Coordinates of C-alpha atoms in Angstrom, one line a residue:
M1 CA 10.9 18.0 -14.1
A2 CA 9.9 16.9 -17.7
K3 CA 9.9 13.4 -18.3
S4 CA 12.0 11.9 -21.0
K5 CA 10.1 10.4 -24.3
S6 CA 11.9 7.4 -23.4
S7 CA 10.1 6.7 -20.9
A8 CA 7.9 3.6 -20.6
Y9 CA 4.9 5.8 -19.3
R10 CA 2.6 6.8 -22.3
V11 CA 0.5 9.9 -21.9
G12 CA -2.5 10.0 -24.8
V13 CA -4.3 12.8 -25.8
Y14 CA -7.5 12.4 -27.7
P15 CA -8.9 15.6 -28.6
G16 CA -12.2 16.7 -30.0
T17 CA -15.1 19.1 -29.7
F18 CA -17.3 16.4 -28.1
D19 CA -20.5 18.6 -28.6
P20 CA -21.5 16.3 -27.4
I21 CA -20.0 13.0 -26.3
T22 CA -21.1 10.3 -28.2
N23 CA -21.1 6.0 -27.8
G24 CA -18.6 6.5 -30.4
H25 CA -16.2 8.6 -28.5
M26 CA -16.5 6.2 -25.5
D27 CA -15.5 3.4 -27.4
I28 CA -12.5 5.3 -28.8
V29 CA -11.8 6.1 -25.0
V30 CA -12.1 2.9 -23.8
R31 CA -9.8 1.3 -26.3
A32 CA -7.4 4.2 -25.7
C33 CA -6.9 3.4 -22.0
K34 CA -5.8 0.2 -23.4
L35 CA -2.9 1.7 -25.1
V36 CA -1.5 4.3 -22.6
D37 CA -1.1 5.0 -18.8
K38 CA -3.0 8.3 -18.8
L39 CA -5.5 9.7 -21.3
V40 CA -6.2 13.1 -21.8
L41 CA -9.2 14.1 -23.4
A42 CA -8.9 17.2 -24.7
V43 CA -11.9 19.1 -25.5
A44 CA -11.7 22.1 -28.2
R45 CA -13.2 25.4 -27.4
N46 CA -13.4 26.1 -31.2
D47 CA -15.9 28.5 -30.8
A48 CA -15.9 29.1 -34.7
K49 CA -17.9 25.6 -34.9
G50 CA -21.0 26.8 -33.2
P51 CA -21.1 24.1 -30.5
L52 CA -24.5 23.5 -29.0
F53 CA -22.8 23.5 -25.5
S54 CA -20.7 25.9 -24.1
T55 CA -17.0 24.9 -23.3
D56 CA -18.1 24.5 -19.5
E57 CA -20.9 22.6 -20.2
R58 CA -18.8 20.2 -22.5
L59 CA -15.9 19.6 -19.7
K60 CA -18.8 18.6 -17.3
I61 CA -20.7 16.3 -19.6
V62 CA -17.2 14.7 -20.6
Q63 CA -16.1 14.3 -17.1
E64 CA -19.7 12.7 -16.2
E65 CA -19.2 10.0 -18.8
V66 CA -15.7 9.0 -18.0
R67 CA -16.0 9.1 -14.1
P68 CA -17.2 5.3 -14.1
L69 CA -13.9 4.5 -16.2
V70 CA -12.0 6.5 -13.4
E71 CA -13.7 4.8 -10.6
Q72 CA -12.5 1.4 -12.3
G73 CA -9.0 2.7 -12.2
H74 CA -8.2 4.4 -15.7
N75 CA -6.0 7.5 -15.5
I76 CA -7.9 10.1 -17.3
E77 CA -8.2 13.7 -17.4
V78 CA -10.5 16.1 -18.8
L79 CA -9.0 19.7 -19.9
A80 CA -9.9 22.3 -22.2
F81 CA -7.7 23.7 -24.9
D82 CA -7.6 26.5 -27.6
N83 CA -4.2 26.2 -28.7
L84 CA -2.6 24.4 -31.3
L85 CA -2.5 20.8 -30.6
M86 CA 0.5 20.1 -30.7
H87 CA 1.2 23.0 -28.1
F88 CA -1.5 21.6 -26.0
V89 CA 0.0 17.8 -26.0
Q90 CA 3.6 18.9 -25.4
S91 CA 2.0 21.0 -22.4
V92 CA 0.6 17.6 -20.8
D93 CA 3.8 15.7 -21.5
G94 CA 1.5 13.9 -24.5
D95 CA 3.3 10.9 -26.5
V96 CA 0.5 9.8 -28.4
I97 CA -2.3 11.8 -30.5
I98 CA -5.3 9.4 -30.4
R99 CA -7.9 9.4 -33.5
G100 CA -10.7 7.7 -34.4
L101 CA -11.6 6.9 -37.8
R102 CA -15.5 6.5 -38.7
A103 CA -14.9 6.0 -42.4
A104 CA -12.4 6.0 -45.2
S105 CA -13.1 9.6 -45.9
D106 CA -11.9 10.5 -42.3
F107 CA -8.6 8.9 -43.3
E108 CA -7.4 11.7 -45.9
Y109 CA -7.7 14.6 -43.5
E110 CA -6.3 12.2 -40.4
F111 CA -3.3 11.6 -42.5
Q112 CA -2.8 15.1 -43.5
M113 CA -3.2 15.9 -39.8
A114 CA -0.5 13.3 -38.7
G115 CA 1.7 14.4 -41.1
M116 CA 1.5 18.2 -40.2
N117 CA 1.8 17.2 -36.6
A118 CA 4.9 14.8 -37.1
R119 CA 6.8 17.7 -38.5
L120 CA 5.7 20.4 -35.7
D121 CA 7.3 17.6 -32.9
K122 CA 8.4 14.2 -34.5
T123 CA 8.4 12.7 -31.0
V124 CA 4.4 12.5 -30.8
E125 CA 3.3 9.9 -32.8
T126 CA -0.2 9.5 -33.9
V127 CA -2.3 6.6 -33.6
F128 CA -5.8 5.8 -35.4
L129 CA -8.3 3.6 -33.8
P130 CA -11.0 2.6 -36.4
A131 CA -14.7 3.0 -34.9
S132 CA -16.4 -0.4 -34.0
E133 CA -18.8 -1.6 -36.0
R134 CA -21.6 -0.5 -34.2
Q135 CA -20.7 2.8 -33.4
H136 CA -18.9 3.8 -37.2
F137 CA -21.9 5.9 -38.4
I138 CA -22.1 8.3 -35.3
A139 CA -21.3 11.8 -35.4
S140 CA -22.1 14.4 -33.1
R141 CA -23.5 16.7 -35.7
L142 CA -26.3 13.8 -36.8
V143 CA -26.7 13.4 -33.0
K144 CA -27.8 16.8 -32.4
E145 CA -29.8 17.0 -35.8
I146 CA -32.0 14.1 -34.7
G147 CA -32.2 15.2 -31.1
A148 CA -33.6 18.8 -32.1
L149 CA -36.3 16.9 -34.3
D150 CA -37.4 15.2 -30.9
G151 CA -35.8 12.0 -32.9
D152 CA -34.5 8.9 -30.8
I153 CA -31.0 9.3 -29.8
S154 CA -30.5 6.9 -26.9
S155 CA -28.5 4.3 -29.4
F156 CA -25.9 7.1 -30.1
V157 CA -25.6 8.5 -26.7
S158 CA -25.7 7.5 -23.1
P159 CA -28.8 8.4 -21.3
K160 CA -27.0 11.1 -19.3
V161 CA -25.8 13.2 -22.6
A162 CA -29.5 12.4 -23.7
E163 CA -30.8 14.3 -20.8
H164 CA -28.6 16.9 -21.1
L165 CA -29.6 17.5 -25.3
A166 CA -33.3 17.5 -24.2
R167 CA -32.9 20.3 -21.7
K168 CA -30.6 22.0 -24.1
Y169 CA -33.3 21.8 -26.7
A170 CA -36.0 22.6 -24.1
E171 CA -34.3 25.9 -23.6
K172 CA -33.7 26.8 -27.2
K173 CA -37.4 26.2 -27.7
R174 CA -38.4 28.7 -24.6
T175 CA -36.2 31.2 -26.1

């Protein structure tokens, strides 16, 4: 049975490519867990962006990263999607789309997306969470560039994610 949108139980959806998931993403995850009863991390397949990691690899990495939060009792699910975000949100009975903002430049695009999503389903709200001071400059694209050139990414990603990146770059060098 579908839940009523007036229900006190709130499902949030935090979409992203997560290629790879960074400390900035995790900051948003932790803070979003305070706002919703269940958080769905929606990993976009988005092969057009040319992700470094496959969808299955990204799902596994994101699941590893959120496992400690789940073990602490947070209700988090990690799912892949390749359809319209609003259709995915509706399929998981979502009430809120969570979006992180790193800089003012992110706002214009995110504001447009929020407006379009509201036209598609006015019952789903978009919540913007500004990046924390220590995380506002972190972008997966930059982390990948630094990692590819053997730079120190330890302050941008968890040790496990850094290991995944190192393995991926070692594989690429062998081929």
